[in-house]
Amino acid sequence: MPDPQYIMVGEGHRIATYSWGDDALPTVVAVHGFASSTQDNWVATGWVRDLQAAGYRVLALDQRGHGASDKPHQASDYTLRQLAGDVEAVLDTYLVDEARYVGYSLGARVGWEVLQDIAPRIPRAVLGGVPDGIPLARLDLDQVRALADDGTPVTDPVTQNYVRLVERVPGNDLRALLAIASGLRASKQVDPDPAHAPQQPVLFATGALDAIIEGSRALAAACTQGRFLEIPDRHHFNAPGSRVFRQAAIEFLAED
């Protein structure tokens, strides 16, 4: 991992960014999922290595509330619009006029917005594990809050999976991640709208064992240039490490 380079976004928060490769090469911007980080989602799984080998410069960020970025505890700091705006701010700061986009889970949901907000700058994208509803809607916020407040054990199985993910990644802040989930849910405006789908070529990829697979497949069908990959033998939390996913994504990004 290179040392993070920080940029400031509109609300005065620092966003940690990372760059690999010559900036004259075609750029891929990579945006990780909830409770993950650039290192966890893209470096440890081999994505950065393989993207560089394929001839790309890789630009990544730790989303606000994650990794080395600032971790505010206010739900109001985590709207989908703010998360998408952070990606645009990173591209602007690095003077990147055009980039392919790779996002997973929350990063893919953010990507659905980025693809439309700055469409001329994102000619092609890979959206992995993208939910067709509110991100983190299956998370039991009351149980997470009780865990953060007084250590009450979580009993909901889906929420337990997310908590394990939080605990697995060093430096995660449970209260910041609770604020992210609360902020996205409170906005009530974050369902991806199939009637306003991205027009660029987009590869949607979701694990065969992921509960959201049919919703992801429906989003792919709503895109005029959408394509769907079912990642064999993977669920939501281990799909980023799939070699099948990586190889298919890199081949897709290279298409004209």
Coordinates of C-alpha atoms in Angstrom, one line a residue:
M1 CA 0.0 0.0 0.0
P2 CA 1.3 3.5 -0.8
D3 CA 0.8 6.2 1.8
P4 CA -2.6 7.8 1.5
Q5 CA -2.9 11.2 -0.2
Y6 CA -5.7 13.2 1.4
I7 CA -8.1 15.5 -0.3
M8 CA -10.7 17.7 1.3
V9 CA -14.4 17.4 0.4
G10 CA -17.1 20.0 0.7
E11 CA -18.0 19.4 4.4
G12 CA -14.4 19.7 5.5
H13 CA -13.8 15.9 5.7
R14 CA -10.5 14.3 4.6
I15 CA -10.7 11.5 2.0
A16 CA -7.8 9.1 1.7
T17 CA -6.8 8.3 -1.8
Y18 CA -4.3 6.0 -3.4
S19 CA -2.7 5.8 -6.8
W20 CA -0.7 3.0 -8.6
G21 CA 0.9 3.3 -12.0
D22 CA 1.8 6.1 -14.5
D23 CA -0.9 8.8 -14.7
A24 CA -0.5 8.7 -18.5
L25 CA -2.1 5.2 -18.6
P26 CA -5.9 4.7 -18.8
T27 CA -7.4 5.1 -15.3
V28 CA -9.6 2.8 -13.3
V29 CA -11.2 4.3 -10.3
A30 CA -12.0 1.7 -7.6
V31 CA -14.6 2.2 -4.9
H32 CA -14.9 -0.4 -2.1
G33 CA -17.9 -1.7 -0.2
F34 CA -19.4 -1.1 3.3
A35 CA -17.1 -1.8 6.2
S36 CA -14.2 -2.5 3.8
S37 CA -11.4 -0.3 2.5
T38 CA -9.1 0.1 -0.5
Q39 CA -6.6 -2.3 1.0
D40 CA -9.2 -4.9 2.0
N41 CA -11.4 -4.8 -1.1
W42 CA -8.9 -4.2 -3.9
V43 CA -5.3 -4.8 -2.8
A44 CA -5.6 -7.9 -0.7
T45 CA -7.8 -9.6 -3.3
G46 CA -5.4 -9.0 -6.2
W47 CA -7.5 -6.4 -8.1
V48 CA -4.8 -3.7 -8.1
R49 CA -2.1 -6.1 -9.1
D50 CA -4.2 -7.5 -12.0
L51 CA -5.4 -4.1 -13.2
Q52 CA -1.9 -2.8 -13.3
A53 CA -0.8 -5.9 -15.2
A54 CA -3.5 -5.2 -17.7
G55 CA -2.1 -1.8 -18.4
Y56 CA -4.2 0.5 -16.2
R57 CA -3.4 3.2 -13.7
V58 CA -5.5 2.5 -10.6
L59 CA -6.9 5.3 -8.5
A60 CA -8.8 4.3 -5.3
L61 CA -10.3 6.0 -2.3
D62 CA -11.3 5.0 1.2
Q63 CA -15.0 6.1 1.3
R64 CA -15.8 8.5 4.1
G65 CA -16.3 6.5 7.3
H66 CA -13.8 3.9 6.2
G67 CA -10.1 3.1 6.1
A68 CA -7.8 6.1 6.6
S69 CA -10.6 8.7 5.7
D70 CA -12.4 10.8 8.3
K71 CA -15.1 8.9 10.2
P72 CA -17.8 11.4 11.3
H73 CA -20.5 10.0 13.5
Q74 CA -23.4 12.1 12.2
A75 CA -25.8 10.3 9.9
S76 CA -26.3 13.6 7.9
D77 CA -22.7 13.2 6.6
Y78 CA -23.6 10.0 4.7
T79 CA -26.1 10.7 1.9
L80 CA -25.7 8.9 -1.4
R81 CA -25.2 12.2 -3.0
Q82 CA -22.2 13.1 -0.8
L83 CA -20.6 9.7 -1.4
A84 CA -20.9 10.1 -5.1
G85 CA -19.6 13.6 -4.9
D86 CA -16.5 12.4 -3.1
V87 CA -15.7 10.2 -6.1
E88 CA -16.1 13.1 -8.4
A89 CA -13.9 15.3 -6.1
V90 CA -11.1 12.6 -6.3
L91 CA -11.2 12.6 -10.1
D92 CA -11.2 16.4 -10.2
T93 CA -8.2 16.6 -7.8
Y94 CA -6.2 14.1 -9.8
L95 CA -7.2 15.9 -13.0
V96 CA -8.7 12.7 -14.5
D97 CA -10.9 13.6 -17.4
E98 CA -12.0 10.0 -18.1
A99 CA -11.9 6.8 -16.0
R100 CA -13.4 3.4 -16.0
Y101 CA -15.2 2.6 -12.8
V102 CA -15.1 -0.5 -10.6
G103 CA -17.3 -0.6 -7.5
Y104 CA -18.4 -3.3 -5.1
S105 CA -21.6 -3.4 -2.9
L106 CA -21.9 0.1 -1.5
G107 CA -19.2 1.2 -3.9
A108 CA -21.3 -0.2 -6.8
R109 CA -24.4 1.6 -5.5
V110 CA -22.5 4.8 -5.4
G111 CA -21.3 4.0 -8.9
W112 CA -24.9 3.8 -10.2
E113 CA -25.1 7.5 -9.3
V114 CA -21.6 8.5 -10.6
L115 CA -22.3 6.8 -13.9
Q116 CA -25.2 9.2 -14.4
D117 CA -23.9 12.3 -12.7
I118 CA -20.7 12.5 -14.7
A119 CA -21.6 10.2 -17.6
P120 CA -19.2 11.6 -20.2
R121 CA -16.2 10.9 -17.9
I122 CA -17.1 7.3 -17.1
P123 CA -17.3 5.3 -20.4
R124 CA -17.5 1.8 -18.9
A125 CA -18.1 0.3 -15.5
V126 CA -18.2 -2.8 -13.4
L127 CA -20.7 -2.9 -10.6
G128 CA -20.4 -5.9 -8.3
G129 CA -22.9 -6.9 -5.7
V130 CA -25.1 -3.9 -6.3
P131 CA -28.4 -3.9 -4.3
D132 CA -31.6 -3.0 -6.0
G133 CA -32.9 -1.3 -2.9
I134 CA -31.6 0.9 -0.1
P135 CA -28.0 -0.1 0.7
L136 CA -27.7 -1.9 4.0
A137 CA -31.5 -2.2 4.3
R138 CA -31.1 -5.7 5.8
L139 CA -29.0 -4.4 8.6
D140 CA -30.8 -4.2 12.0
L141 CA -29.8 -0.7 13.2
D142 CA -31.3 -1.1 16.7
Q143 CA -29.2 -4.2 17.3
V144 CA -26.0 -2.5 16.0
R145 CA -26.8 0.5 18.2
A146 CA -27.2 -1.7 21.2
L147 CA -23.9 -3.4 20.5
A148 CA -22.1 -0.1 20.2
D149 CA -23.8 1.4 23.3
D150 CA -23.5 -1.5 25.8
G151 CA -22.1 -4.5 24.1
T152 CA -25.5 -6.3 23.7
P153 CA -24.9 -9.3 21.4
V154 CA -26.4 -9.2 17.9
T155 CA -28.8 -12.0 17.2
D156 CA -30.0 -11.2 13.6
P157 CA -28.0 -13.5 11.3
V158 CA -27.6 -10.9 8.5
T159 CA -26.5 -8.2 10.9
Q160 CA -24.1 -10.7 12.5
N161 CA -22.4 -11.1 9.1
Y162 CA -22.0 -7.3 8.8
V163 CA -20.6 -7.0 12.3
R164 CA -18.1 -9.8 11.6
L165 CA -17.0 -7.8 8.5
V166 CA -16.6 -4.7 10.6
E167 CA -14.5 -6.5 13.1
R168 CA -12.4 -8.2 10.5
V169 CA -11.0 -4.9 9.0
P170 CA -8.6 -3.1 11.3
G171 CA -9.5 0.5 12.1
N172 CA -13.2 0.2 11.5
D173 CA -15.3 2.4 13.7
L174 CA -18.6 0.8 14.6
R175 CA -20.3 4.1 15.3
A176 CA -19.2 5.6 12.0
L177 CA -20.5 2.6 10.1
L178 CA -23.8 2.8 12.1
A179 CA -24.0 6.5 11.0
I180 CA -23.5 5.4 7.3
A181 CA -26.3 2.9 7.5
S182 CA -28.6 5.4 9.3
G183 CA -27.8 8.2 6.9
L184 CA -28.5 6.1 3.7
R185 CA -31.7 4.8 5.2
A186 CA -32.9 8.2 6.4
S187 CA -32.6 9.8 2.9
K188 CA -35.4 7.5 1.6
Q189 CA -34.2 8.4 -1.9
V190 CA -31.5 5.8 -2.6
D191 CA -33.3 3.0 -4.4
P192 CA -31.7 2.7 -7.9
D193 CA -34.4 3.7 -10.5
P194 CA -34.4 1.3 -13.4
A195 CA -36.3 3.9 -15.4
H196 CA -33.2 6.1 -15.2
A197 CA -30.4 3.5 -15.7
P198 CA -26.9 4.3 -16.8
Q199 CA -26.5 4.3 -20.6
Q200 CA -22.8 3.2 -20.7
P201 CA -21.7 -0.4 -21.0
V202 CA -21.9 -1.9 -17.5
L203 CA -21.0 -5.3 -16.2
F204 CA -23.1 -6.3 -13.2
A205 CA -21.6 -9.2 -11.2
T206 CA -23.1 -10.9 -8.1
G207 CA -22.3 -14.1 -6.3
A208 CA -24.5 -17.1 -7.0
L209 CA -25.1 -17.4 -3.2
D210 CA -25.9 -13.8 -2.6
A211 CA -29.5 -13.0 -1.5
I212 CA -29.5 -9.9 -3.7
I213 CA -28.7 -11.7 -7.0
E214 CA -32.1 -11.4 -8.6
G215 CA -32.3 -7.7 -7.8
S216 CA -28.8 -7.2 -9.3
R217 CA -29.9 -9.2 -12.4
A218 CA -32.9 -6.9 -12.8
L219 CA -30.8 -3.8 -12.7
A220 CA -28.5 -5.2 -15.4
A221 CA -31.6 -5.9 -17.6
A222 CA -32.7 -2.3 -17.1
C223 CA -29.5 -1.0 -18.7
T224 CA -29.5 -0.8 -22.4
Q225 CA -25.9 -1.9 -22.4
G226 CA -26.0 -4.0 -19.3
R227 CA -24.4 -7.4 -18.9
F228 CA -24.7 -9.8 -16.0
L229 CA -22.1 -12.2 -14.5
E230 CA -23.1 -14.8 -11.9
I231 CA -20.0 -15.4 -9.8
P232 CA -20.0 -19.1 -9.0
D233 CA -19.9 -20.4 -5.4
R234 CA -19.6 -16.9 -3.9
H235 CA -21.8 -14.9 -1.4
H236 CA -21.9 -11.2 -0.8
F237 CA -18.9 -11.1 1.5
N238 CA -16.4 -13.1 -0.4
A239 CA -17.2 -12.3 -4.0
P240 CA -14.5 -9.6 -4.4
G241 CA -11.8 -12.3 -4.0
S242 CA -13.1 -14.4 -6.9
R243 CA -10.6 -14.9 -9.8
V244 CA -13.5 -15.4 -12.2
F245 CA -14.9 -12.0 -11.2
R246 CA -11.6 -10.3 -11.6
Q247 CA -10.8 -11.8 -15.0
A248 CA -14.3 -11.1 -16.4
A249 CA -14.2 -7.5 -15.2
I250 CA -10.8 -6.8 -16.7
E251 CA -11.8 -8.3 -20.0
F252 CA -14.9 -6.2 -20.0
L253 CA -13.1 -3.0 -19.2
A254 CA -10.8 -3.6 -22.2
E255 CA -13.6 -3.8 -24.7
D256 CA -14.2 -1.0 -27.1

